[in-house]
Short mmCIF file of C-alpha atoms in Angstrom, two decimals:
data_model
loop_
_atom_site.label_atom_id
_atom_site.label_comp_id
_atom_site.label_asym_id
_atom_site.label_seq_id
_atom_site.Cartn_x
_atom_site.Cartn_y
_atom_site.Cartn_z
CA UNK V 1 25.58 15.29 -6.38
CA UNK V 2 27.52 12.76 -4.18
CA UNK V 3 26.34 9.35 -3.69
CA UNK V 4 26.14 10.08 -0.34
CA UNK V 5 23.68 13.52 -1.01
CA UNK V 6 21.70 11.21 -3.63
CA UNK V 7 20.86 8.40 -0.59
CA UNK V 8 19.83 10.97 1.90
CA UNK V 9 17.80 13.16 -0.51
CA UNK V 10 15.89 10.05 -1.20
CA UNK V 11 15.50 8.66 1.90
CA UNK V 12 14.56 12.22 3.17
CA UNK V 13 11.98 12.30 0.63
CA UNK V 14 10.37 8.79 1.16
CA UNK V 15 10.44 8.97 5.20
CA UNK V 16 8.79 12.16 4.87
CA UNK V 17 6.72 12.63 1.91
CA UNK V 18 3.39 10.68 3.81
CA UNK V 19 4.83 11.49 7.57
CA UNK V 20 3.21 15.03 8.95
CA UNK V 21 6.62 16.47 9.09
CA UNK V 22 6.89 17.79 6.03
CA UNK V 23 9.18 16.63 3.07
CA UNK V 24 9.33 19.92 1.46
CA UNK V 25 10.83 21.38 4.23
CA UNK V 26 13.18 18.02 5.27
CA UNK V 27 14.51 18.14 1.54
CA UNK V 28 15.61 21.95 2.06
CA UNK V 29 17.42 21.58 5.19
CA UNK V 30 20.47 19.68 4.17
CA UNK V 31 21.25 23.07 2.41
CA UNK V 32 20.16 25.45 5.40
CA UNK V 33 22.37 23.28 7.63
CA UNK V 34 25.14 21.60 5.76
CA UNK V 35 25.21 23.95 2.55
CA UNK V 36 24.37 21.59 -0.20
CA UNK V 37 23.59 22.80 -3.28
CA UNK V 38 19.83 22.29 -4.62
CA UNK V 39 19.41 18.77 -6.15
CA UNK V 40 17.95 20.45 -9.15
CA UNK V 41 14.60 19.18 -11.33
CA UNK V 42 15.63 16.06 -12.71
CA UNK V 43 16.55 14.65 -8.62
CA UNK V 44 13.32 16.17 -7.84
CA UNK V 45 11.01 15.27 -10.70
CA UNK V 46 12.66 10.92 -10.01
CA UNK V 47 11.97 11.34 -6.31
CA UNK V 48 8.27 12.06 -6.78
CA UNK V 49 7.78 9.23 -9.45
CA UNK V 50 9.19 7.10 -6.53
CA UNK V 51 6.87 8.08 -3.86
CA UNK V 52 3.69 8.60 -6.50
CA UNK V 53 4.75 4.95 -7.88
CA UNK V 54 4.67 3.56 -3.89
CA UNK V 55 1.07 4.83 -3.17
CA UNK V 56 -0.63 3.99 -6.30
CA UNK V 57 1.40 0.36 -5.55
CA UNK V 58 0.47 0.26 -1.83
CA UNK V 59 -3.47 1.92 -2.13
CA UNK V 60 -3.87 -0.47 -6.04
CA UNK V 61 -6.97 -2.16 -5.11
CA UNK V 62 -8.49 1.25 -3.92
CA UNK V 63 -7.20 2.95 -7.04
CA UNK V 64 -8.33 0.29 -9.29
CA UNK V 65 -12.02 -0.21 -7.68
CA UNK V 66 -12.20 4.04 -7.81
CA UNK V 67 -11.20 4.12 -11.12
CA UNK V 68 -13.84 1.81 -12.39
CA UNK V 69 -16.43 3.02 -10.19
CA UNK V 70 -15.84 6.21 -11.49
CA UNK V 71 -15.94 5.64 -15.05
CA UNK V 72 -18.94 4.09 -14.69
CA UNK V 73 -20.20 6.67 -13.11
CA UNK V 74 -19.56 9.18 -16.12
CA UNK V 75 -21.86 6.52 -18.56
CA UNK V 76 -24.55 5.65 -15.73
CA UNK V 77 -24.56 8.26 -14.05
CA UNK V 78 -25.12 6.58 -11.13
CA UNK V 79 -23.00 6.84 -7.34
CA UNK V 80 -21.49 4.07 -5.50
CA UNK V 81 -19.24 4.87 -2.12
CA UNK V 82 -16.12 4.22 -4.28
CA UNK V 83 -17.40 6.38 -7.17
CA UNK V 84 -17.68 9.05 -4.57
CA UNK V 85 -14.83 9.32 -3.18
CA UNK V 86 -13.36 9.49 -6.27
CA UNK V 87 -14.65 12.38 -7.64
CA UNK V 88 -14.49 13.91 -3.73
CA UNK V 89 -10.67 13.42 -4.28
CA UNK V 90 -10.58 15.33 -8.07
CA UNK V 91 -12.78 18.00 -6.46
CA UNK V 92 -10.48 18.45 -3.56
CA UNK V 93 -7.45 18.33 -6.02
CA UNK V 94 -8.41 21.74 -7.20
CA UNK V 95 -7.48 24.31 -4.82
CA UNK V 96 -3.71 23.19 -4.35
CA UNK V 97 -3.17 22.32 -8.41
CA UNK V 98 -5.12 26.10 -9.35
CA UNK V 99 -3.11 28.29 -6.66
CA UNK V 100 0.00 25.91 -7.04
CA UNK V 101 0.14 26.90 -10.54
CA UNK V 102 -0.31 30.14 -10.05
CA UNK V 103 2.18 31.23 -7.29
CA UNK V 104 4.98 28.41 -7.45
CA UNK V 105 7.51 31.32 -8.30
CA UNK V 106 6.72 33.54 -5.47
CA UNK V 107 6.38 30.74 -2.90
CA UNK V 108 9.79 29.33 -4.19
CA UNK V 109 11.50 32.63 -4.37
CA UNK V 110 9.89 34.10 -0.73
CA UNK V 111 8.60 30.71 1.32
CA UNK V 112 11.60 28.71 0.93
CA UNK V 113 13.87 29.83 3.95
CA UNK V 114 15.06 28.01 7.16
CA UNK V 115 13.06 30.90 9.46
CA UNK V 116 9.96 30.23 7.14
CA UNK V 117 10.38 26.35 7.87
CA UNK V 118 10.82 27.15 11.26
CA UNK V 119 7.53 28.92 11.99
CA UNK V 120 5.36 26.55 9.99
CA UNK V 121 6.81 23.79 11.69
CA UNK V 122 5.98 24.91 14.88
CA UNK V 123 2.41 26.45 14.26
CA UNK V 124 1.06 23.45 12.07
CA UNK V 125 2.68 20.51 15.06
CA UNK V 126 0.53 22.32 17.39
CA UNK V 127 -2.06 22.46 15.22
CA UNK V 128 -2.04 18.28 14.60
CA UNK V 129 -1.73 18.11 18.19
CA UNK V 130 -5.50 20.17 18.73
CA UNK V 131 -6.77 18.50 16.54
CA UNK V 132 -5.56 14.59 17.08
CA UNK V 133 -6.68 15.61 20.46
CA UNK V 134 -10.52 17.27 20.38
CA UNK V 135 -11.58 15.55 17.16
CA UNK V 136 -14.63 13.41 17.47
CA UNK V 137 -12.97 10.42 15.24
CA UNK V 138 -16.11 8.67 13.87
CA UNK V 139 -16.42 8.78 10.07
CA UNK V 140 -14.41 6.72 7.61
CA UNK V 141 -13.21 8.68 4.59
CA UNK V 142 -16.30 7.11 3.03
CA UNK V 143 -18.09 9.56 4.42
CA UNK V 144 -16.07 12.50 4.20
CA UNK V 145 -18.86 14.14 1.77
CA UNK V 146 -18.01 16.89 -0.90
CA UNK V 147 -17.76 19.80 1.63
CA UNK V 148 -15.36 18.44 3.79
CA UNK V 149 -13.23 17.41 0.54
CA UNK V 150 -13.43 21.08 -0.27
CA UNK V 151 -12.41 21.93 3.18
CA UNK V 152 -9.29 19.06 2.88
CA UNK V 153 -8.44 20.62 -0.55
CA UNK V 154 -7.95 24.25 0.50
CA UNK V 155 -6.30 22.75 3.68
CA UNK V 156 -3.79 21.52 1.38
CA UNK V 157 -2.77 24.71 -0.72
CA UNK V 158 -1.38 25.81 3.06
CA UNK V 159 0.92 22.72 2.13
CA UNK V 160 3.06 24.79 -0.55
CA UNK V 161 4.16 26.69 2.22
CA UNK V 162 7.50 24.65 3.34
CA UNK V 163 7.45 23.19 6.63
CA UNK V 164 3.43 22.51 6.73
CA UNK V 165 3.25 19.33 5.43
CA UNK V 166 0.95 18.49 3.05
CA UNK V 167 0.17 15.26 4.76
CA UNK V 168 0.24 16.64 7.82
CA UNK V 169 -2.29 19.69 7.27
CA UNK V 170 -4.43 17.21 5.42
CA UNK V 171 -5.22 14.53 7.94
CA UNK V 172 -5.10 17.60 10.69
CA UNK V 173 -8.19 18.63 8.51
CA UNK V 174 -9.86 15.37 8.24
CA UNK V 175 -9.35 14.97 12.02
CA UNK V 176 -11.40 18.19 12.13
CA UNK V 177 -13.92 16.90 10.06
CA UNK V 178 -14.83 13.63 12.30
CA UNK V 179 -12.81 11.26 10.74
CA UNK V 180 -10.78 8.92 11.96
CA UNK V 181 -7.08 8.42 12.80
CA UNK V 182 -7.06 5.88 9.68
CA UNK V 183 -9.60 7.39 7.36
CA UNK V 184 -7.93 10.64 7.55
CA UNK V 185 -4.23 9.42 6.93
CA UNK V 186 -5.98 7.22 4.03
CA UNK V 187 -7.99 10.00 2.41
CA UNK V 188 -4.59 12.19 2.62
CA UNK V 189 -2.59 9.67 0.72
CA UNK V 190 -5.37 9.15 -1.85
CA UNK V 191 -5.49 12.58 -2.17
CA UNK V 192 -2.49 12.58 -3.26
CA UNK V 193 -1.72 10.77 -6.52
CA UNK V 194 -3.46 13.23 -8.18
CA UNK V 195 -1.57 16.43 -6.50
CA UNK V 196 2.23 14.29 -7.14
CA UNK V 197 1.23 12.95 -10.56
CA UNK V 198 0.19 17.03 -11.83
CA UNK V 199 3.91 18.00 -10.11
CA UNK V 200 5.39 15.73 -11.71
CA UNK V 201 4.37 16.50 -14.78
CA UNK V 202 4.91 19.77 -14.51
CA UNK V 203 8.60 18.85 -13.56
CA UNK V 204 8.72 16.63 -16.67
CA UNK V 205 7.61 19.49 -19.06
CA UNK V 206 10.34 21.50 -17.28
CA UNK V 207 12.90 19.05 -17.32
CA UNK V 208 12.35 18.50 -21.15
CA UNK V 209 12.71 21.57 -21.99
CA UNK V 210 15.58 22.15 -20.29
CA UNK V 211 19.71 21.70 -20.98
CA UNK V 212 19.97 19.67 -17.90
CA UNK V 213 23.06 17.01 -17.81
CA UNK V 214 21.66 13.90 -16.47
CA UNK V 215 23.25 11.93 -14.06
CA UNK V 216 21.08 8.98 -14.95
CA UNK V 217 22.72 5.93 -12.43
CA UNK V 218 21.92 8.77 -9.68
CA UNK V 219 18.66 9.54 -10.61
CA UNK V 220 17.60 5.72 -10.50
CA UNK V 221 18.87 4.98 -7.13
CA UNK V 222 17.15 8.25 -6.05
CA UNK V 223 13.98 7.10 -7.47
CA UNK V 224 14.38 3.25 -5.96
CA UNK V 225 15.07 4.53 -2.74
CA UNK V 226 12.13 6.89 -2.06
CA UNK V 227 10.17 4.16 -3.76
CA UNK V 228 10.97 1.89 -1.30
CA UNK V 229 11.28 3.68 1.54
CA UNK V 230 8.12 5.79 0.98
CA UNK V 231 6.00 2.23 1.00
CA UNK V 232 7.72 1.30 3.62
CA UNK V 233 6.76 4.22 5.27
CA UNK V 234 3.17 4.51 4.43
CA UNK V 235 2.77 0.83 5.45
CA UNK V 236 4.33 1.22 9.15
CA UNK V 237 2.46 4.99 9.59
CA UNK V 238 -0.76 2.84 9.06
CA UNK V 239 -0.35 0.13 11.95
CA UNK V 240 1.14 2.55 14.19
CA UNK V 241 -1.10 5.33 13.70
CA UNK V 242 -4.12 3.90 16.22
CA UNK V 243 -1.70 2.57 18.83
CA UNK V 244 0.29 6.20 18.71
CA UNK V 245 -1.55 8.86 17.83
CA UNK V 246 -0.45 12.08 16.83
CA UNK V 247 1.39 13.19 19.59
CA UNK V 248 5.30 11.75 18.54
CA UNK V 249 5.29 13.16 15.21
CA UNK V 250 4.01 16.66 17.21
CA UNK V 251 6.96 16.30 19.44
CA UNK V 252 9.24 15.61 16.56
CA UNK V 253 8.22 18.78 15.17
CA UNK V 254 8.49 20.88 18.03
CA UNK V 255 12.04 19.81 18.45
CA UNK V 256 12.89 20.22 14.70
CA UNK V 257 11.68 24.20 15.17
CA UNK V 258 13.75 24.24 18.56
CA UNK V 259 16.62 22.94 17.01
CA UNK V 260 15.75 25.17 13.24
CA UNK V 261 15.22 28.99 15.73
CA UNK V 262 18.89 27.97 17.42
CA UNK V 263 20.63 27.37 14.23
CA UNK V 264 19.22 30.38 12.42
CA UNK V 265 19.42 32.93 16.11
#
């Protein structure tokens, strides 16, 4: 990979990975459009320890108090709103890591294809847009309960489908649910630590396995600039997110299919 391919990879991936536009489908498209070759697992596995390292970093304090809350939990048995939502955010792990597992060879070998891309784009922006628009927006992700976790969690196995955006179907779920603008896009990043750490190991077990030649100066300036621009990210998506709704990242997805069905016509 060129320098140049390593700095938009990452970027791609840390502009895009907590954005409802998909990064799945973002990091594909340099090769639909401008025939680069696939970055290959080791690019992958580093850009995924850079955005899981810039949530757990950005969300520490809510990671930390969960954590605790939950382990005490398991010896007292006893619930607190922070114990909660951890365990709501295991439970709603499930569906994505168990069907994930199981059919990451045929989505990778069928679902990974600029007209694919293409469709999900377009049907899941005007899905965002439905829902930003008729959802009630009352409940904090405090109160998200274990059904609607459930509901989140299966939401998000339509994310291994390139072009949904696991971010985006997520918080287009919790919008459905009642929750807030906020409290959505927060219970979608939470929700995924879990989902990025189990890929990345999974890439790790892969990539150890493997005969791979590693590029190592590449891979760390991959993983420092997803890192940084995924927090980055996150921390601007937050702020703007009340003032600007739903409806610019819908737009920016209708245009990316436009654009996606004229290339591929």
């Amino acid at each position: 990979m060129s320098t140049l391919e390593i700095v938009v990879l990452a970027l791609i991936q840390g502009l895009t990975e907590f954005l409802p536009i998909s990064s799945s489908a973002h990091l594909i498209l340099p090769s639909v459009l401008f025939g680069w070759q696939d970055q290959g697992l080791a690019f992958d596995l580093v850009l995924n320890i850079g955005t899981l390292s810039a949530v757990l970093i950005y969300f520490r304090r809510e990671v930390l108090n969960m954590s605790l809350a939950w382990g005490i939990s398991l010896k007292t048995k006893q619930q607190t709103q922070d114990s909660k939502l951890a365990w709501w955010i295991l439970w709603s792990t499930i569906p994505a890591a168990a069907i994930g597992f199981l059919g990451k060879d045929l989505i990778e070998t069928y679902l990974r294809s600029g007209y694919v891309i293409a469709v999900t784009t377009l049907i899941f922006g005007l899905l965002l847009w439905w829902a930003d628009s008729q959802a009630k927006q009352i409940k904090t992700e405090y109160q998200t309960g274990l059904k609607g976790a459930l509901i989140i969690g299966f939401a998000q196995v339509l994310a291994l489908i390139p072009g949904t955006s696991r971010s985006g179907i997520t918080i287009t779920a919790g919008l459905m649910l009642g929750l807030t603008r906020n409290a959505a896009a927060r219970f979608s990043f939470l929700m995924s630590i879990p989902i990025i750490a189990m890929a990345s190991g999974y890439d790790l077990l892969k990539f150890i396995l493997s005969d791979q030649i590693v590029d190592w100066a590449g891979l760390f300036l991959g993983a420092g600039i997803s890192f940084i621009s995924a927090i980055l990210c996150i921390h601007a998506f937050l702020i703007l997110l009340n003032k600007v709704g739903m409806l610019p990242f819908v737009i920016y997805r209708l245009i990316l299919a436009a654009v996606l069905f004229y290339v591929l016509v």
